[in-house]
Amino acid sequence: MSAARVSARGRLGCLGMLLLSCRAFGLAHADAWVPPAGSGSVDAALRQYDATRVFLPGQFSTTTLPGSELRYTMLRITGVHGLGGRLSLEYDLRAARVEKIRVHHGQRVVDRSSGIQDQEIGLNFALTERADFADSITLNVVAATGSTRSVPALGVGQTALEPDFQVGFASSRWRISLKTGPRIFLDGAATQLRAQVDADVRLTRRIELGAELFYTRTMRLRSPLPPQDSAERYDLLRPGIRLKFRVTPHLKPFIEYEQYVAGQAVHAGRRITLGVTYAY
């Protein structure tokens, strides 16, 4: 057998191993790698959030002030499904029970609401897809399905478009990806610039350690912003860390902790998520 043929087989073998390793990490979060037709993954998670302080309203900073207490318990389902032809369907579905506690004239007032929140669905198209590198473009629609009449509100109240660019790098033991793009509210009141960095490293055969950093700033804002559109302003920096355990090649429970470390006029809270990833 010629040396060239052996070398080609070796390269194909390495490529196959890298592809399998990327698939093993799972693709339930938005990802530059598009799964083959009929395959994908889904995350089902329960998230608990609580906050008693608020970032300063006039500037983006780490400084907080005492504020109303905000708590919610959210059921979140996210996933990706390969459609073939370099295309995949991505979705982010949410429902929550929200509590806002404040003191009014010396009395503790509790407002509660529960139901579905705004839902997101998108179409992802792969531009480049190799075992060690991928990039893609995504067009997401954020549907205003959450109630704005409830107190607290469950949605922003306006539909938005979110075109994103995604790029990822991977090896047999680690993977890192970046997703960035604007969220454009169709009423023309605000546009947010969003970016998320996500990284995973395999510590052992069964344990993965992950981290993410989420950042959003309101870049374009109607002035003055009407009160009904105030939820479109969202300025935040939020790091997080997670741990995944591989039960089977298809099933991975996980736990995640996130902290709001900087922002403007939003609650400075923390959240813990318990969930499971299923790859198919």
Coordinates of C-alpha atoms in Angstrom, one line a residue:
M1 CA 0.0 0.0 0.0
S2 CA 1.4 3.4 -1.0
A3 CA 2.5 6.0 1.6
A4 CA 0.1 8.5 0.1
R5 CA -2.9 6.2 0.5
V6 CA -1.9 5.5 4.1
S7 CA -1.5 9.2 4.8
A8 CA -5.0 9.9 3.2
R9 CA -6.6 7.2 5.4
G10 CA -4.9 8.7 8.4
R11 CA -6.2 12.1 7.7
L12 CA -9.8 10.7 7.1
G13 CA -9.5 8.8 10.4
C14 CA -8.5 11.9 12.3
L15 CA -11.3 13.9 10.6
G16 CA -13.8 11.3 11.7
M17 CA -12.6 11.3 15.3
L18 CA -12.9 15.1 15.4
L19 CA -16.4 15.0 13.9
L20 CA -17.5 12.4 16.5
S21 CA -16.0 14.5 19.3
C22 CA -17.9 17.6 18.2
R23 CA -21.1 15.6 18.0
A24 CA -20.5 14.3 21.5
F25 CA -20.5 17.8 23.0
G26 CA -24.1 18.2 21.8
L27 CA -25.6 21.1 19.9
A28 CA -28.6 22.2 21.9
H29 CA -27.2 25.7 22.3
A30 CA -26.9 27.8 19.2
D31 CA -23.8 26.4 17.4
A32 CA -21.9 27.0 14.2
W33 CA -21.9 23.2 13.4
V34 CA -25.1 22.2 11.7
P35 CA -26.2 18.6 12.5
P36 CA -27.1 16.1 9.7
A37 CA -30.7 15.9 8.5
G38 CA -32.9 14.2 11.0
S39 CA -30.4 14.5 13.9
G40 CA -29.9 17.1 16.6
S41 CA -30.3 17.7 20.3
V42 CA -32.6 19.2 22.8
D43 CA -32.1 20.7 26.3
A44 CA -35.0 20.6 28.9
A45 CA -34.2 22.7 31.9
L46 CA -35.6 24.2 35.0
R47 CA -34.1 27.6 36.0
Q48 CA -34.4 29.5 39.3
Y49 CA -33.6 33.2 39.4
D50 CA -33.5 35.6 42.4
A51 CA -32.4 39.3 42.8
T52 CA -32.8 42.0 45.5
R53 CA -30.6 44.7 43.9
V54 CA -30.7 46.8 40.7
F55 CA -27.9 48.2 38.5
L56 CA -27.8 52.0 38.3
P57 CA -30.3 53.4 35.7
G58 CA -28.0 56.1 34.2
Q59 CA -24.9 54.1 33.2
F60 CA -23.6 50.6 32.5
S61 CA -21.6 49.6 35.6
T62 CA -21.2 47.0 38.3
T63 CA -22.7 49.4 40.9
T64 CA -26.0 48.3 42.4
L65 CA -28.7 49.7 44.6
P66 CA -31.3 48.1 46.8
G67 CA -34.5 47.4 44.8
S68 CA -37.6 45.3 44.6
E69 CA -37.1 41.6 44.9
L70 CA -37.5 39.6 41.7
R71 CA -37.8 35.9 41.5
Y72 CA -38.8 33.4 38.8
T73 CA -38.9 29.8 38.0
M74 CA -38.6 29.0 34.3
L75 CA -39.2 25.9 32.2
R76 CA -37.0 26.3 29.2
I77 CA -36.6 24.0 26.1
T78 CA -33.9 24.7 23.6
G79 CA -32.7 22.7 20.7
V80 CA -31.5 22.3 17.2
H81 CA -32.7 19.9 14.4
G82 CA -30.8 19.2 11.2
L83 CA -32.9 19.8 8.0
G84 CA -30.3 18.8 5.4
G85 CA -28.8 21.0 2.8
R86 CA -26.6 22.8 5.4
L87 CA -29.7 24.0 7.2
S88 CA -30.9 23.5 10.8
L89 CA -33.9 24.6 12.8
E90 CA -33.1 26.2 16.2
Y91 CA -35.6 27.0 18.9
D92 CA -35.9 28.5 22.4
L93 CA -39.2 28.0 24.2
R94 CA -40.0 29.4 27.6
A95 CA -42.7 29.5 30.3
A96 CA -42.3 30.9 33.8
R97 CA -43.8 31.8 37.2
V98 CA -42.6 35.3 38.2
E99 CA -42.8 37.1 41.5
K100 CA -42.0 40.8 42.2
I101 CA -41.9 41.8 45.8
R102 CA -41.9 45.5 46.9
V103 CA -42.6 47.6 49.9
H104 CA -45.4 50.2 49.5
H105 CA -46.3 52.5 52.4
G106 CA -44.7 50.0 54.8
Q107 CA -46.6 47.0 53.4
R108 CA -45.1 44.1 51.6
V109 CA -46.8 43.8 48.2
V110 CA -46.3 40.7 46.1
D111 CA -47.2 40.6 42.4
R112 CA -47.3 37.2 40.6
S113 CA -47.8 36.0 37.1
S114 CA -47.3 32.8 35.2
G115 CA -47.6 31.6 31.7
I116 CA -45.6 31.4 28.4
Q117 CA -43.0 34.0 27.6
D118 CA -41.6 35.3 24.3
Q119 CA -40.6 32.4 22.1
E120 CA -37.6 32.3 19.6
I121 CA -37.2 30.2 16.5
G122 CA -34.6 30.4 13.8
L123 CA -33.1 29.0 10.7
N124 CA -29.3 28.3 10.6
F125 CA -27.2 28.0 7.4
A126 CA -23.7 26.6 7.4
L127 CA -21.1 28.6 5.5
T128 CA -18.0 26.5 6.3
E129 CA -18.1 23.2 8.1
R130 CA -15.0 21.2 9.0
A131 CA -14.2 19.1 12.0
D132 CA -12.0 21.8 13.6
F133 CA -13.8 24.9 12.3
A134 CA -17.3 26.0 11.3
D135 CA -19.2 29.2 10.7
S136 CA -22.8 29.9 9.9
I137 CA -25.5 32.6 9.7
T138 CA -28.8 32.4 11.5
L139 CA -32.1 34.4 11.2
N140 CA -34.2 34.2 14.3
V141 CA -37.6 35.5 15.0
V142 CA -38.5 36.4 18.6
A143 CA -42.3 36.2 18.8
A144 CA -44.1 38.4 21.3
T145 CA -46.2 35.7 22.9
G146 CA -45.6 36.6 26.5
S147 CA -48.3 38.7 28.2
T148 CA -47.5 42.4 28.8
R149 CA -50.8 43.0 30.7
S150 CA -49.8 40.7 33.6
V151 CA -47.9 42.1 36.6
P152 CA -45.0 41.4 36.3
A153 CA -45.0 41.2 32.5
L154 CA -44.1 37.9 30.9
G155 CA -42.9 39.4 27.6
V156 CA -41.4 42.5 25.9
G157 CA -44.5 43.1 23.9
Q158 CA -42.8 43.5 20.5
T159 CA -41.7 41.1 17.9
A160 CA -38.0 41.2 17.0
L161 CA -35.7 39.9 14.3
E162 CA -32.2 38.6 15.2
P163 CA -29.7 37.9 12.4
D164 CA -26.7 36.2 13.9
F165 CA -23.2 35.2 12.8
Q166 CA -21.7 32.1 14.5
V167 CA -18.2 30.8 14.4
G168 CA -16.7 27.8 16.2
F169 CA -13.3 26.0 16.8
A170 CA -13.0 22.5 18.1
S171 CA -10.6 19.7 18.9
S172 CA -11.1 16.2 20.3
R173 CA -11.3 17.6 23.9
W174 CA -12.6 21.1 23.7
R175 CA -14.9 23.4 21.7
I176 CA -15.4 27.2 21.7
S177 CA -18.0 29.2 19.8
L178 CA -19.0 32.8 19.4
K179 CA -22.5 34.0 18.4
T180 CA -23.1 37.7 17.8
G181 CA -25.7 39.9 16.1
P182 CA -28.3 42.6 16.6
R183 CA -31.8 42.1 18.0
I184 CA -34.0 44.5 16.0
F185 CA -37.5 45.3 17.4
L186 CA -39.9 45.8 14.6
D187 CA -41.6 48.9 16.2
G188 CA -38.3 50.8 15.7
A189 CA -37.9 51.7 19.3
A190 CA -34.7 49.8 20.1
T191 CA -31.9 47.6 18.7
Q192 CA -29.7 45.5 21.0
L193 CA -26.3 44.3 20.1
R194 CA -25.8 40.8 21.6
A195 CA -22.8 38.5 21.9
Q196 CA -22.2 35.1 23.5
V197 CA -19.0 33.1 23.9
D198 CA -19.5 29.4 24.9
A199 CA -16.7 27.0 25.7
D200 CA -16.6 23.3 26.7
V201 CA -13.7 21.0 27.7
R202 CA -13.9 17.3 28.4
L203 CA -12.3 16.6 31.8
T204 CA -12.9 12.8 31.8
R205 CA -14.7 10.3 29.7
R206 CA -18.0 11.3 31.4
I207 CA -17.5 14.8 32.8
E208 CA -17.5 18.1 30.8
L209 CA -16.8 21.6 32.2
G210 CA -18.3 24.5 30.4
A211 CA -18.4 28.3 30.6
E212 CA -20.2 31.1 28.8
L213 CA -20.2 34.9 28.7
F214 CA -23.2 36.8 27.6
Y215 CA -23.2 40.5 26.7
T216 CA -25.9 42.8 25.4
R217 CA -26.1 46.6 25.0
T218 CA -28.9 48.8 23.6
M219 CA -27.3 50.5 20.6
R220 CA -30.2 52.3 19.0
L221 CA -33.0 53.7 21.1
R222 CA -36.0 55.9 20.3
S223 CA -35.7 59.0 22.5
P224 CA -37.7 59.4 24.6
L225 CA -38.6 55.7 24.9
P226 CA -42.3 55.3 25.6
P227 CA -43.1 53.5 28.9
Q228 CA -44.7 50.6 27.1
D229 CA -41.4 49.9 25.2
S230 CA -39.1 50.2 28.3
A231 CA -38.5 46.4 28.3
E232 CA -36.7 46.7 24.9
R233 CA -33.8 48.4 26.8
Y234 CA -31.5 45.5 28.0
D235 CA -27.9 46.2 29.0
L236 CA -26.2 43.3 30.8
L237 CA -23.0 41.3 31.3
R238 CA -23.5 37.8 32.6
P239 CA -20.8 35.0 33.0
G240 CA -21.7 31.4 33.8
I241 CA -20.2 28.0 34.5
R242 CA -21.7 24.6 34.1
L243 CA -21.0 20.9 34.6
K244 CA -22.3 18.1 32.5
F245 CA -22.2 14.3 33.2
R246 CA -22.4 11.8 30.4
V247 CA -24.8 9.0 31.4
T248 CA -25.1 7.6 27.9
P249 CA -23.9 8.8 24.5
H250 CA -27.3 10.4 24.1
L251 CA -28.1 11.6 27.6
K252 CA -26.3 14.3 29.7
P253 CA -27.7 15.9 32.9
F254 CA -26.2 19.3 33.7
I255 CA -26.1 22.1 36.3
E256 CA -25.3 25.7 35.5
Y257 CA -24.7 28.8 37.7
E258 CA -24.8 32.4 36.2
Q259 CA -24.3 35.8 37.9
Y260 CA -25.3 39.2 36.6
V261 CA -22.1 41.2 37.2
A262 CA -22.7 44.5 35.3
G263 CA -25.7 46.2 33.7
Q264 CA -27.9 49.2 33.5
A265 CA -31.4 49.5 35.0
V266 CA -31.9 45.8 35.3
H267 CA -32.0 43.5 38.4
A268 CA -28.6 42.2 39.5
G269 CA -29.4 38.6 40.2
R270 CA -28.1 35.1 39.9
R271 CA -29.6 32.0 38.5
I272 CA -29.2 28.2 38.8
T273 CA -30.3 25.8 36.1
L274 CA -30.8 22.1 36.3
G275 CA -31.4 20.2 33.1
V276 CA -30.7 17.4 30.7
T277 CA -29.4 17.3 27.2
Y278 CA -30.7 14.6 24.8
A279 CA -28.9 14.0 21.5
Y280 CA -30.5 12.1 18.7

